[in-house]
PDB file of C-alpha atoms (C1' of nucleotides) in Angstrom:
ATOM      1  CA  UNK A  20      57.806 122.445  92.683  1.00 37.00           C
ATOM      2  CA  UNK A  21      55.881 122.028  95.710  1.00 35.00           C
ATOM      3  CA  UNK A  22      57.075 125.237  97.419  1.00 34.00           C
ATOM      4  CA  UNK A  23      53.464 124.637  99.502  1.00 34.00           C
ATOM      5  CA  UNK A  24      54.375 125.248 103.147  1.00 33.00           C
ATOM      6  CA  UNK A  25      51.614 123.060 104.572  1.00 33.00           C
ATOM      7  CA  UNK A  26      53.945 119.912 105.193  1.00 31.00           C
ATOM      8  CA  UNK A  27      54.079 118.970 108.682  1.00 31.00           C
ATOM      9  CA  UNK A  28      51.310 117.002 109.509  1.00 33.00           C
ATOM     10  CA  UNK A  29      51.935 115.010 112.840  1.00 34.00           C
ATOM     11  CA  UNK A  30      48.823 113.292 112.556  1.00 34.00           C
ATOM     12  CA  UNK A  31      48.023 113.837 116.181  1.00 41.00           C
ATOM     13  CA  UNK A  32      50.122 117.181 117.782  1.00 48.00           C
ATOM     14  CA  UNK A  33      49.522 117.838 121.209  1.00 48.00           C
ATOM     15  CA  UNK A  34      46.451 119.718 121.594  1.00 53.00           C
ATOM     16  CA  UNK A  35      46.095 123.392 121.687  1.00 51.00           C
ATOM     17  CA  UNK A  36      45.219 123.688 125.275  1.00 59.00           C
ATOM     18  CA  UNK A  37      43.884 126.540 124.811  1.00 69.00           C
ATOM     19  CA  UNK A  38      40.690 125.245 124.026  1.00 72.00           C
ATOM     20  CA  UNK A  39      40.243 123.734 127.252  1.00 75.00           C
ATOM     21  CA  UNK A  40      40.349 127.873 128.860  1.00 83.00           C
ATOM     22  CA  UNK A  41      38.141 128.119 131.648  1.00 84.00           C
ATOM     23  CA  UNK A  42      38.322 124.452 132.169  1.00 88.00           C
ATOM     24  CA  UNK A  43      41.017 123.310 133.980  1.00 92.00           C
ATOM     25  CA  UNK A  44      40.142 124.360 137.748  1.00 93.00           C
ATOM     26  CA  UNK A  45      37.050 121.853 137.354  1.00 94.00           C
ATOM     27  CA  UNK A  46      39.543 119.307 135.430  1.00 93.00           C
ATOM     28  CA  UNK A  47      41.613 119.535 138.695  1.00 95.00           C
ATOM     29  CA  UNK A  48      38.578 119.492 140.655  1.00 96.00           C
ATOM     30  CA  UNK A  49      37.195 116.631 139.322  1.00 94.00           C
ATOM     31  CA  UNK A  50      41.078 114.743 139.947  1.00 93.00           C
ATOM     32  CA  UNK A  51      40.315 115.716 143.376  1.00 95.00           C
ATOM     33  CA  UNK A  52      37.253 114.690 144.261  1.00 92.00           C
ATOM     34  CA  UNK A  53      38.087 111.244 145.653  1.00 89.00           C
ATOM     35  CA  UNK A  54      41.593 111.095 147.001  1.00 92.00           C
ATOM     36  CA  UNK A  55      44.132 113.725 147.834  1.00 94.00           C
ATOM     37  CA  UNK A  56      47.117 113.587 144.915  1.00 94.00           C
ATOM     38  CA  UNK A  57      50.164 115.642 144.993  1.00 94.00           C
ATOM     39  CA  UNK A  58      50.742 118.213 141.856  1.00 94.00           C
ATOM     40  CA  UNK A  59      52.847 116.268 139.895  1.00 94.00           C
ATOM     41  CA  UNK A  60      50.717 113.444 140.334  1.00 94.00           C
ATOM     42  CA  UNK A  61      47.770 115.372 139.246  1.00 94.00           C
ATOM     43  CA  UNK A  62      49.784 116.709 136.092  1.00 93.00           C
ATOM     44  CA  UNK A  63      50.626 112.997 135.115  1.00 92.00           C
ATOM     45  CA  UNK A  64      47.033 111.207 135.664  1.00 91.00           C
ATOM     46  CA  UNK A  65      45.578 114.273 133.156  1.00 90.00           C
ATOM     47  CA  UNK A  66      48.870 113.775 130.703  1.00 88.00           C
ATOM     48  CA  UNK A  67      48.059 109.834 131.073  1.00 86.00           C
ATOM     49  CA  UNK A  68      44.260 109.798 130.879  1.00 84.00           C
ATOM     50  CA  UNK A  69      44.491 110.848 126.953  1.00 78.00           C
ATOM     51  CA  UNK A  70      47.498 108.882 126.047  1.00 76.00           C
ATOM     52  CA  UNK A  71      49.366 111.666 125.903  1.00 74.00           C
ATOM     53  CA  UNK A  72      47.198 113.167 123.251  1.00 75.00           C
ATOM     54  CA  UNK A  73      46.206 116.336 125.376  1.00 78.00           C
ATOM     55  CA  UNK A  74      48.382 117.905 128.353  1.00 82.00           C
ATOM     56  CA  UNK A  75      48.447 120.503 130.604  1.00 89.00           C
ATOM     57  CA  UNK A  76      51.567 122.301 131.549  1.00 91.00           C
ATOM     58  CA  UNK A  77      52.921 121.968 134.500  1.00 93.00           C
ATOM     59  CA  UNK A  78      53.291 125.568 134.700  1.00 93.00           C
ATOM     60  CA  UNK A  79      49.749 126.508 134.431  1.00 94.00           C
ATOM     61  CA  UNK A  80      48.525 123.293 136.828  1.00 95.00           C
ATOM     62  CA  UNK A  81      50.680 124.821 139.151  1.00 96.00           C
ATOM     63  CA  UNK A  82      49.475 128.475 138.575  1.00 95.00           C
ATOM     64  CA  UNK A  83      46.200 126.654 138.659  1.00 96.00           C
ATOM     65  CA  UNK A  84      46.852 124.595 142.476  1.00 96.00           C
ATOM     66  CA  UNK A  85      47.813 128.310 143.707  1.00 95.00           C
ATOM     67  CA  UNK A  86      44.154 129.808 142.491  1.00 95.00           C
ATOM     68  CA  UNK A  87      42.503 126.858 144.115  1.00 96.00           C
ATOM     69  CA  UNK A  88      44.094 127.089 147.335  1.00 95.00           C
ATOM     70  CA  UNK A  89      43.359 131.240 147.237  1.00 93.00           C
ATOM     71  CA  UNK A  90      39.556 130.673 146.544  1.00 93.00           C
ATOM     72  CA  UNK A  91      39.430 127.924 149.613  1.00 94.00           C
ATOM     73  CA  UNK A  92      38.486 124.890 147.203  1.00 96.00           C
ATOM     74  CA  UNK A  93      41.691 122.870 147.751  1.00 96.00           C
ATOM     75  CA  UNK A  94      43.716 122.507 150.573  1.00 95.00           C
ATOM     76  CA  UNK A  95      47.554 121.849 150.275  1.00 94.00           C
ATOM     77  CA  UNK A  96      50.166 120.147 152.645  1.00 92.00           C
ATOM     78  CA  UNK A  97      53.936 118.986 152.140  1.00 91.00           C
ATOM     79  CA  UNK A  98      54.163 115.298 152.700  1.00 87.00           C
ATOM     80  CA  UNK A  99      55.899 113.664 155.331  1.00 81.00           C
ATOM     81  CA  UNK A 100      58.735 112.265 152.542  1.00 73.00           C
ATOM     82  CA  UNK A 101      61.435 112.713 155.254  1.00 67.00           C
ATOM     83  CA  UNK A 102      64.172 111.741 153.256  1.00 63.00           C
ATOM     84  CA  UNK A 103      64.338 114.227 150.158  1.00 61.00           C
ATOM     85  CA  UNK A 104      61.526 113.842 147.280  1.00 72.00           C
ATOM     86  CA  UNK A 105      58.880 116.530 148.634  1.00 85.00           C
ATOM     87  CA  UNK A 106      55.714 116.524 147.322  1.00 92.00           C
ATOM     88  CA  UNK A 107      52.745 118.787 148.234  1.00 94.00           C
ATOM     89  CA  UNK A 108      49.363 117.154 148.468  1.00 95.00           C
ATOM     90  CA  UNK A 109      46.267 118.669 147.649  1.00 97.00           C
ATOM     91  CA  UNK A 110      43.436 117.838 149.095  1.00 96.00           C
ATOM     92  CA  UNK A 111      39.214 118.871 147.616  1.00 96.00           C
ATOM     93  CA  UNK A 112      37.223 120.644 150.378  1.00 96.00           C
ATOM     94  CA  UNK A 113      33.309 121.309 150.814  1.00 96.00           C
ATOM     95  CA  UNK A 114      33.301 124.838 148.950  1.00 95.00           C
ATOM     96  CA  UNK A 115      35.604 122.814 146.096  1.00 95.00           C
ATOM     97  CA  UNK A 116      32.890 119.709 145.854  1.00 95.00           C
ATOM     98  CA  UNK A 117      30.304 122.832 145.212  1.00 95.00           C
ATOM     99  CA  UNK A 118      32.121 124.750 142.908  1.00 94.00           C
ATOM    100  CA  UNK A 119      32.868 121.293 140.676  1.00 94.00           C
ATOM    101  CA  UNK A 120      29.647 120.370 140.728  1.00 93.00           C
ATOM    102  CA  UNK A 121      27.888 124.176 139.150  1.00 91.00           C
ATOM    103  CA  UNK A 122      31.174 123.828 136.958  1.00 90.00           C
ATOM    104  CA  UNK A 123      30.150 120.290 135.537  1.00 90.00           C
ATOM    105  CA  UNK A 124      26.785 121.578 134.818  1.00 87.00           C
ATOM    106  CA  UNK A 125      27.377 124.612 133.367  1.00 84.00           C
ATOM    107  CA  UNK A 126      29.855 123.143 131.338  1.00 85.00           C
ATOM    108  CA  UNK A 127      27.248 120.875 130.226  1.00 86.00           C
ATOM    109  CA  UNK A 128      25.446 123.943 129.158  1.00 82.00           C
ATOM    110  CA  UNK A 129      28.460 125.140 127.536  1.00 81.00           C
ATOM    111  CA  UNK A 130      28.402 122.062 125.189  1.00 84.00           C
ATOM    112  CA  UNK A 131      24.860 122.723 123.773  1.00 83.00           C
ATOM    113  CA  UNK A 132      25.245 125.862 123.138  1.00 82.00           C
ATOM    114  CA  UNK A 133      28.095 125.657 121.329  1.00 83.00           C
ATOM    115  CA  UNK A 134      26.748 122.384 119.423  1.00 85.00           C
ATOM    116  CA  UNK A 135      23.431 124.301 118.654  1.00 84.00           C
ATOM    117  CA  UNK A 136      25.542 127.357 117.332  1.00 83.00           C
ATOM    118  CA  UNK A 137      27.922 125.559 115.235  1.00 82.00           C
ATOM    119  CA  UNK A 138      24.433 124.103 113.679  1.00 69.00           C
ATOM    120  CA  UNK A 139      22.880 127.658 113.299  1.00 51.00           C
ATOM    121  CA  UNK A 140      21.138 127.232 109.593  1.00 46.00           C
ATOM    122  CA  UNK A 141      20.707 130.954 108.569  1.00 40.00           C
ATOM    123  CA  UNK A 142      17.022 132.170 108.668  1.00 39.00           C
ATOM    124  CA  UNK A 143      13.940 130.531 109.371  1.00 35.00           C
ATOM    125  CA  UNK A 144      13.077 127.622 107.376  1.00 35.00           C
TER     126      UNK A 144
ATOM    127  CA  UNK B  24      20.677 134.813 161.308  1.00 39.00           C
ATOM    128  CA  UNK B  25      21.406 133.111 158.093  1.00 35.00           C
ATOM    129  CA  UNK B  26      24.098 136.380 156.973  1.00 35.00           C
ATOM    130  CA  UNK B  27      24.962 133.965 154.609  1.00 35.00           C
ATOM    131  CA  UNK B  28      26.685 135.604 151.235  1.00 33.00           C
ATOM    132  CA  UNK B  29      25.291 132.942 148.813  1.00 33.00           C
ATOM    133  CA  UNK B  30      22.051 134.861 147.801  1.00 31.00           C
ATOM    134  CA  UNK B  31      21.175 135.910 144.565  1.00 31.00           C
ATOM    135  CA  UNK B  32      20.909 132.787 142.090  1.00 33.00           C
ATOM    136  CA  UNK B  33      19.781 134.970 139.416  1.00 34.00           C
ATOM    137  CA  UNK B  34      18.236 131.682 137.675  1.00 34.00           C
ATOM    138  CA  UNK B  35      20.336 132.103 134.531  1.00 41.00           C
ATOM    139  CA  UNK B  36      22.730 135.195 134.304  1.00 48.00           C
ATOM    140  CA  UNK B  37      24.094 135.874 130.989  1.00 48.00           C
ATOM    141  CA  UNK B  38      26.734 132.837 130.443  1.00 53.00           C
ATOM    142  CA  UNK B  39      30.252 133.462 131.471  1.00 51.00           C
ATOM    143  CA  UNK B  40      31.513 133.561 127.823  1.00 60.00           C
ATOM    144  CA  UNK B  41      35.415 132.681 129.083  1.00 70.00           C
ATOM    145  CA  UNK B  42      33.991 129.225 128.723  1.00 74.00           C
ATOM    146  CA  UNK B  43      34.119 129.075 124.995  1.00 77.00           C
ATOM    147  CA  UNK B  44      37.334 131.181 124.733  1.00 85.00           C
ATOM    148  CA  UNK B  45      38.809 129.945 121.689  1.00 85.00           C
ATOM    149  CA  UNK B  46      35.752 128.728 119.835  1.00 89.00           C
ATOM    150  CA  UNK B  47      34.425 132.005 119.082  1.00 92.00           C
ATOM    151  CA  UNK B  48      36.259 132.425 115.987  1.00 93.00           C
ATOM    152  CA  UNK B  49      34.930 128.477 114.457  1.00 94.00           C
ATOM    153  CA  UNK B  50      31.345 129.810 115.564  1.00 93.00           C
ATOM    154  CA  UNK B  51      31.249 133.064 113.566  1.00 95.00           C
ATOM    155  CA  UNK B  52      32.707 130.916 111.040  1.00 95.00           C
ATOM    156  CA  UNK B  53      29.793 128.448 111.602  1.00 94.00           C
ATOM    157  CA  UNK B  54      27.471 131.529 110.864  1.00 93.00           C
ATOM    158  CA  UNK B  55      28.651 132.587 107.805  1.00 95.00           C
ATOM    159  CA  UNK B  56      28.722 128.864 106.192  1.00 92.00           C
ATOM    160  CA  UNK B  57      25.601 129.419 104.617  1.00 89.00           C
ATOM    161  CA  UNK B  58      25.015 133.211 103.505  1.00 92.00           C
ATOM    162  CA  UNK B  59      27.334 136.404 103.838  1.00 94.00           C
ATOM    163  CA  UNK B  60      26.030 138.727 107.097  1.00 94.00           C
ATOM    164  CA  UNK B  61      26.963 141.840 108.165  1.00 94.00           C
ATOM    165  CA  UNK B  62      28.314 142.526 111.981  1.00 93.00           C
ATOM    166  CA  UNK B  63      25.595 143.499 113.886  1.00 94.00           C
ATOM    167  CA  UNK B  64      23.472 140.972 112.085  1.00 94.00           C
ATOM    168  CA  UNK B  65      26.301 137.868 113.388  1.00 94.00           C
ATOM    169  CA  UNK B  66      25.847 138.996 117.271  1.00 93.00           C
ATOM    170  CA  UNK B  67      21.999 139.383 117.467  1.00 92.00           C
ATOM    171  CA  UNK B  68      22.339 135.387 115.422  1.00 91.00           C
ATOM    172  CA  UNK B  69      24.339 134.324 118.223  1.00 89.00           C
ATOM    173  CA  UNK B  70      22.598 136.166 121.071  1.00 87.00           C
ATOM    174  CA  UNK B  71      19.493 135.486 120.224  1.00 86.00           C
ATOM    175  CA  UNK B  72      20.041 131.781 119.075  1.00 84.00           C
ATOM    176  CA  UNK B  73      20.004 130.925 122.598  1.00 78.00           C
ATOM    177  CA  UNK B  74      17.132 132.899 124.165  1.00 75.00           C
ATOM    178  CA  UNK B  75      19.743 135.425 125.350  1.00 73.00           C
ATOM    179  CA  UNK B  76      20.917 133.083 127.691  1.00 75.00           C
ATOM    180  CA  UNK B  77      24.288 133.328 126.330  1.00 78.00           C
ATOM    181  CA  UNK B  78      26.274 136.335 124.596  1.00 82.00           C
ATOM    182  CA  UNK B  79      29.810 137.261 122.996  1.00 89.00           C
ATOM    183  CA  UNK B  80      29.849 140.891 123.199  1.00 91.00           C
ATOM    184  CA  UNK B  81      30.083 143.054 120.591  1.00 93.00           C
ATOM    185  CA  UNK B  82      33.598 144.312 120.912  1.00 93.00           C
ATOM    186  CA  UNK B  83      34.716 140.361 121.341  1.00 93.00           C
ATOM    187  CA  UNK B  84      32.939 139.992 118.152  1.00 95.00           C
ATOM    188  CA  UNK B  85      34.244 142.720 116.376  1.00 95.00           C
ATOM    189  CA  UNK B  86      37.815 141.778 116.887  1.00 95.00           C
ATOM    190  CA  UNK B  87      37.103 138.343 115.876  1.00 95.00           C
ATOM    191  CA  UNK B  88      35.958 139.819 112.627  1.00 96.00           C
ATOM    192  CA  UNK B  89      39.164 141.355 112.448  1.00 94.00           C
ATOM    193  CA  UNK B  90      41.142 138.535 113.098  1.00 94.00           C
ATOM    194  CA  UNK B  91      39.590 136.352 110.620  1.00 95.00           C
ATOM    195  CA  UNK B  92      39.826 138.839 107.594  1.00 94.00           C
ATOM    196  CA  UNK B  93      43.584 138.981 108.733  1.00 92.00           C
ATOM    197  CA  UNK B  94      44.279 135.383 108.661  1.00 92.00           C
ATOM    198  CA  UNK B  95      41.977 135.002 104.868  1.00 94.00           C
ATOM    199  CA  UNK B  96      39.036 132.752 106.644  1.00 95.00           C
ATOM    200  CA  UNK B  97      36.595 135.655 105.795  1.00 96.00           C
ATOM    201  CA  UNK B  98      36.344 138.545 103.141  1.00 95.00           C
ATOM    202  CA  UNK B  99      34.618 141.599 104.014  1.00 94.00           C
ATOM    203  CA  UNK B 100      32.933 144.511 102.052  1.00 92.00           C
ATOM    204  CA  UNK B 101      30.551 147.305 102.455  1.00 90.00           C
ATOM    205  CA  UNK B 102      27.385 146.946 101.423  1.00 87.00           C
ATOM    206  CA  UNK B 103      25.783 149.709  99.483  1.00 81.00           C
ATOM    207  CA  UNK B 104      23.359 151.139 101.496  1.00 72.00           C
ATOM    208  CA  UNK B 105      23.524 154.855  99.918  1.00 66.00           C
ATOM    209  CA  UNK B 106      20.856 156.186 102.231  1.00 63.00           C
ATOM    210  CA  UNK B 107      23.055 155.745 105.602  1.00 61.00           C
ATOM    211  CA  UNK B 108      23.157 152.555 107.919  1.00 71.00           C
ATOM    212  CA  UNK B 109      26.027 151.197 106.872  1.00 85.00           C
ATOM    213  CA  UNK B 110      26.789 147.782 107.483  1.00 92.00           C
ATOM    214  CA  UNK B 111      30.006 145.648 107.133  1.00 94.00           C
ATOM    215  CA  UNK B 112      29.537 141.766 105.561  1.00 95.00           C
ATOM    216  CA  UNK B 113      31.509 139.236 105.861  1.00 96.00           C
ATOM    217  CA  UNK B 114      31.930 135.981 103.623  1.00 96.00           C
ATOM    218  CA  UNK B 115      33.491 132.843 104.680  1.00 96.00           C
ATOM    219  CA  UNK B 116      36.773 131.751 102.299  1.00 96.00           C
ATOM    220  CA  UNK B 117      37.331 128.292 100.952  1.00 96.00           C
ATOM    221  CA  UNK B 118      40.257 128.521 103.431  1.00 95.00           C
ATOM    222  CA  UNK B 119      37.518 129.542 105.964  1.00 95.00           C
ATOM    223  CA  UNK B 120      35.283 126.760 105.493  1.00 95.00           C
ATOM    224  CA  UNK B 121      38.147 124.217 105.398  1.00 95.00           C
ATOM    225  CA  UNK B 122      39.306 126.096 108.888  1.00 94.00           C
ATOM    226  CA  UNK B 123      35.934 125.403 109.978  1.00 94.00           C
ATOM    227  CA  UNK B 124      35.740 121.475 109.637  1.00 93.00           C
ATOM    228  CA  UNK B 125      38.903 121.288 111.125  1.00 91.00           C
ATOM    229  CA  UNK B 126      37.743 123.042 114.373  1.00 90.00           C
ATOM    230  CA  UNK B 127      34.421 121.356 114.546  1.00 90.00           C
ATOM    231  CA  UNK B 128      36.355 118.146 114.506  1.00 87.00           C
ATOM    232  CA  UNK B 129      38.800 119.604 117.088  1.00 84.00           C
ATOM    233  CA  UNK B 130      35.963 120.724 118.971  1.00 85.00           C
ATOM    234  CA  UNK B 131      34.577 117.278 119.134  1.00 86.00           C
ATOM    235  CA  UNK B 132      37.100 115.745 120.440  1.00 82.00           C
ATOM    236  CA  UNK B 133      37.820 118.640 123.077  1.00 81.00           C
ATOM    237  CA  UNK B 134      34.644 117.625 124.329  1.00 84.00           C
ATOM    238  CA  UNK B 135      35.441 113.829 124.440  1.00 83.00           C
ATOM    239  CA  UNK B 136      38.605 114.824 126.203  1.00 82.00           C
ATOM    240  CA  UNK B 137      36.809 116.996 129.247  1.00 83.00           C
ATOM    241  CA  UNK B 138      34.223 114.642 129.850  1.00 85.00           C
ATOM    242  CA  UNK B 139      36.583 111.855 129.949  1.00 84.00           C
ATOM    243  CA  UNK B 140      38.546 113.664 132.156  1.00 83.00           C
ATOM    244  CA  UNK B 141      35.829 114.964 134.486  1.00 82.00           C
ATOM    245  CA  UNK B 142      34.905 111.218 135.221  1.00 70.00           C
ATOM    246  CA  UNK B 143      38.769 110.153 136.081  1.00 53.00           C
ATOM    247  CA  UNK B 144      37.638 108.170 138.937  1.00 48.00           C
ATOM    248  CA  UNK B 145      40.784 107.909 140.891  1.00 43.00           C
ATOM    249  CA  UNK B 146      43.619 104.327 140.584  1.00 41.00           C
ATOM    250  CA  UNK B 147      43.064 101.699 138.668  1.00 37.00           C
ATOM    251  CA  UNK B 148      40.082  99.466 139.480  1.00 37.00           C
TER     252      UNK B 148
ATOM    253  C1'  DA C  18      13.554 167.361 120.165  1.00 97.20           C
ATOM    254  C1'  DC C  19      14.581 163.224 122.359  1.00 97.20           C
ATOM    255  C1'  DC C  20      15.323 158.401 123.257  1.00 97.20           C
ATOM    256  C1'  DA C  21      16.086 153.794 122.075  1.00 97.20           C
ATOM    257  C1'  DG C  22      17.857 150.770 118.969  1.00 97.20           C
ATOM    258  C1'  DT C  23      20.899 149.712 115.043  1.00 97.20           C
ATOM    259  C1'  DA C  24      25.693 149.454 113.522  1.00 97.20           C
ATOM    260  C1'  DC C  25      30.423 149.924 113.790  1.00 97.20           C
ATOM    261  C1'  DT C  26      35.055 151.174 116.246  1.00 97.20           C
ATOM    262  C1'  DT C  27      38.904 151.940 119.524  1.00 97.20           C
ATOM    263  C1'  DT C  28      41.596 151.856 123.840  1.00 97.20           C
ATOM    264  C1'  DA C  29      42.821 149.897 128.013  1.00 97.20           C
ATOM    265  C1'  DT C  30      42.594 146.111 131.010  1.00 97.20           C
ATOM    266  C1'  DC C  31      42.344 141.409 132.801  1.00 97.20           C
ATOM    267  C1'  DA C  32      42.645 136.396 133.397  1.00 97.20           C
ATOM    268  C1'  DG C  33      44.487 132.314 132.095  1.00 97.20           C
ATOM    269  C1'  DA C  34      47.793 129.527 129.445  1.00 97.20           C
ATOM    270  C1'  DT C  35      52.380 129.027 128.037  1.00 97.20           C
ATOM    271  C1'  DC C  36      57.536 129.616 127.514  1.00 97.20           C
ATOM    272  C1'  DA C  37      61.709 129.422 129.385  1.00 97.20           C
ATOM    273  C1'  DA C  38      64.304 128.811 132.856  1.00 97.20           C
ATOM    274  C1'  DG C  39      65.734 127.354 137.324  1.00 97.20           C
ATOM    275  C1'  DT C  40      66.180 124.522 141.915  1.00 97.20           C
ATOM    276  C1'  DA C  41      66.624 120.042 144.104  1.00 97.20           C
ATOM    277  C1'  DC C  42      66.465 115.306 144.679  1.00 97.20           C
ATOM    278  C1'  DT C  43      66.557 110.249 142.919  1.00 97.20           C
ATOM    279  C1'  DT C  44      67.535 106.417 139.993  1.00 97.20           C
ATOM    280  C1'  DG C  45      69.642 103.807 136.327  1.00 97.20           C
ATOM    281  C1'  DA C  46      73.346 103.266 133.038  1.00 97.20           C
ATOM    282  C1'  DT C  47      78.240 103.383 131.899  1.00 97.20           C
TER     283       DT C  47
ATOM    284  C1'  DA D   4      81.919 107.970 140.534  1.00 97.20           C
ATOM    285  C1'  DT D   5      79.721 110.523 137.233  1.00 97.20           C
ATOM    286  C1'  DC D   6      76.199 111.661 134.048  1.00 97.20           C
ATOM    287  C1'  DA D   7      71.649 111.765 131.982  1.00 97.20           C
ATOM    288  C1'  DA D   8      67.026 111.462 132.633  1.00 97.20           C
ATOM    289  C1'  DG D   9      63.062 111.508 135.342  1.00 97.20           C
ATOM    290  C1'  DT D  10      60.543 113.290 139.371  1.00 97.20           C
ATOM    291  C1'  DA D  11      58.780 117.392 141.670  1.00 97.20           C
ATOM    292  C1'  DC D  12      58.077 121.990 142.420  1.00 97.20           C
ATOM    293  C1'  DT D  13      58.621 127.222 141.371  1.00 97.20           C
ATOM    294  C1'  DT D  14      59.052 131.790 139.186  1.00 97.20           C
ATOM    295  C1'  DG D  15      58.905 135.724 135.821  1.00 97.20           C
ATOM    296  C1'  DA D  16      57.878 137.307 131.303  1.00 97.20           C
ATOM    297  C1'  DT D  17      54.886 137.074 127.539  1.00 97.20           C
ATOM    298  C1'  DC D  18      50.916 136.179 124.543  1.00 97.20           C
ATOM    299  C1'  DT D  19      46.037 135.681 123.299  1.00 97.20           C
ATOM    300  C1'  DG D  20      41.431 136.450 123.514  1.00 97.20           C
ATOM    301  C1'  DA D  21      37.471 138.377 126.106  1.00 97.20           C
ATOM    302  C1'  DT D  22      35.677 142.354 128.141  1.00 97.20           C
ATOM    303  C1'  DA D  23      34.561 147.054 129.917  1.00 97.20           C
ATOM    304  C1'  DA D  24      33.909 151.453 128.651  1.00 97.20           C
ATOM    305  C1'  DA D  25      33.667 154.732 125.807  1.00 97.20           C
ATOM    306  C1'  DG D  26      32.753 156.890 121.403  1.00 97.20           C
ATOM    307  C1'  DT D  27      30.692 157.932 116.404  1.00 97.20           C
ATOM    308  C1'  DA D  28      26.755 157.968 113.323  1.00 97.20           C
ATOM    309  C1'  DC D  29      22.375 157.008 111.550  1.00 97.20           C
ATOM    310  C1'  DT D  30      17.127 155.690 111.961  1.00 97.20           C
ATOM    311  C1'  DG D  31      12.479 155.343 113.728  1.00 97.20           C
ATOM    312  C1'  DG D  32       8.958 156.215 117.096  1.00 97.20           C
ATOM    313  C1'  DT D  33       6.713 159.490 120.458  1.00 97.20           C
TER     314       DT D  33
END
DNA sequence: ACCAGTACTTTATCAGATCAAGTACTTGAT
DNA sequence: ATCAAGTACTTGATCTGATAAAGTACTGGT
């Protein structure tokens, strides 16, 4: 009768984020790099840039602007937005540009390796 | 003086594996499309498969084993070596395999979705 | 006998992502 | 005026997966 509990398929679910791991310091990074944005901001252009098909949580972008600022490669500031509507501004700095840059190489590193092991044939040919 | 802290640039240090977290599972998977392997035999594979240059360690491996018997994606059994050296091997499962294409293809288009998103550029143009 | 390598295992720990909830303000609809 | 929804930020608890560190057990070379 069809009992089979495979049913829901949404066509295109939000992604597991967790395959981006590891990523999303350079992901912020690389929002960064050529204007200061405030967290929100930051959270939208990433929700935005996929159409919605891939997000971020606020809750870990946030967890994430905190570990940048600690490590020295963003710097934060509350607006001037006298009248209610605060938003904190982050802005890239030297040490950030530095770290994005090793980050975008190694993650272009990353992708090989993976693509080459998800190729692995068995034994030599 | 030049007391500067940035000094060893070991060339190539063994990858920081955090960067595939969450792939490791469609990789061993990506092993064992072709023929059955035991543990050991799955981490040299991957270690070696790219000069050493990047490693999951055994203990991340082992529990990945574990996980994927659990969830059905692999069978295991021991093989009969009477004389001592045992060795555990592992065999995908049709539901393994199908798990597989359905990562590769997620894995695909995580990789779309980072690059596209390490090249936001900023507002519209 | 000893050491290095093969082969597997367990326990504890950590970082990063997420859930769930909350605060506070603004804007649009009724 | 009030209410819902969106903007904007924050916190605490929890989960997963990767790792360190240690151990067991066997084999082959010196």
């Amino acid at each position: 009768m069809a009992s089979n509990p495979v049913d829901k398929q949404p066509q295109s679910e939000p992604f597991a984020a967790d395959l981006l791991r590891g990523h999303t310091d350079t992901i912020v990074l690389g929002v960064l790099r050529d204007a200061q944005r405030y967290g929100f901001e930051i959270y939208k252009t990433i929700r935005d840039a996929t159409g919605g098909l891939y997000e971020i949580k606020e809750a870990t972008l946030y967890a994430t602007y905190r570990r940048l600022v600690k490590d020295g490669l963003v710097e934060a500031s509350w607006g001037d937005e006298t009248q209610g509507g605060r938003r904190k501004y982050y802005r890239i700095t030297d040490a950030g540009r530095a770290v994005y840059r090793k980050n975008v190489q190694d993650w272009t590193a990353t992708q090989n390796i993976i693509n080459k092991l998800l190729n692995v044939k068995g034994g030599t040919p």
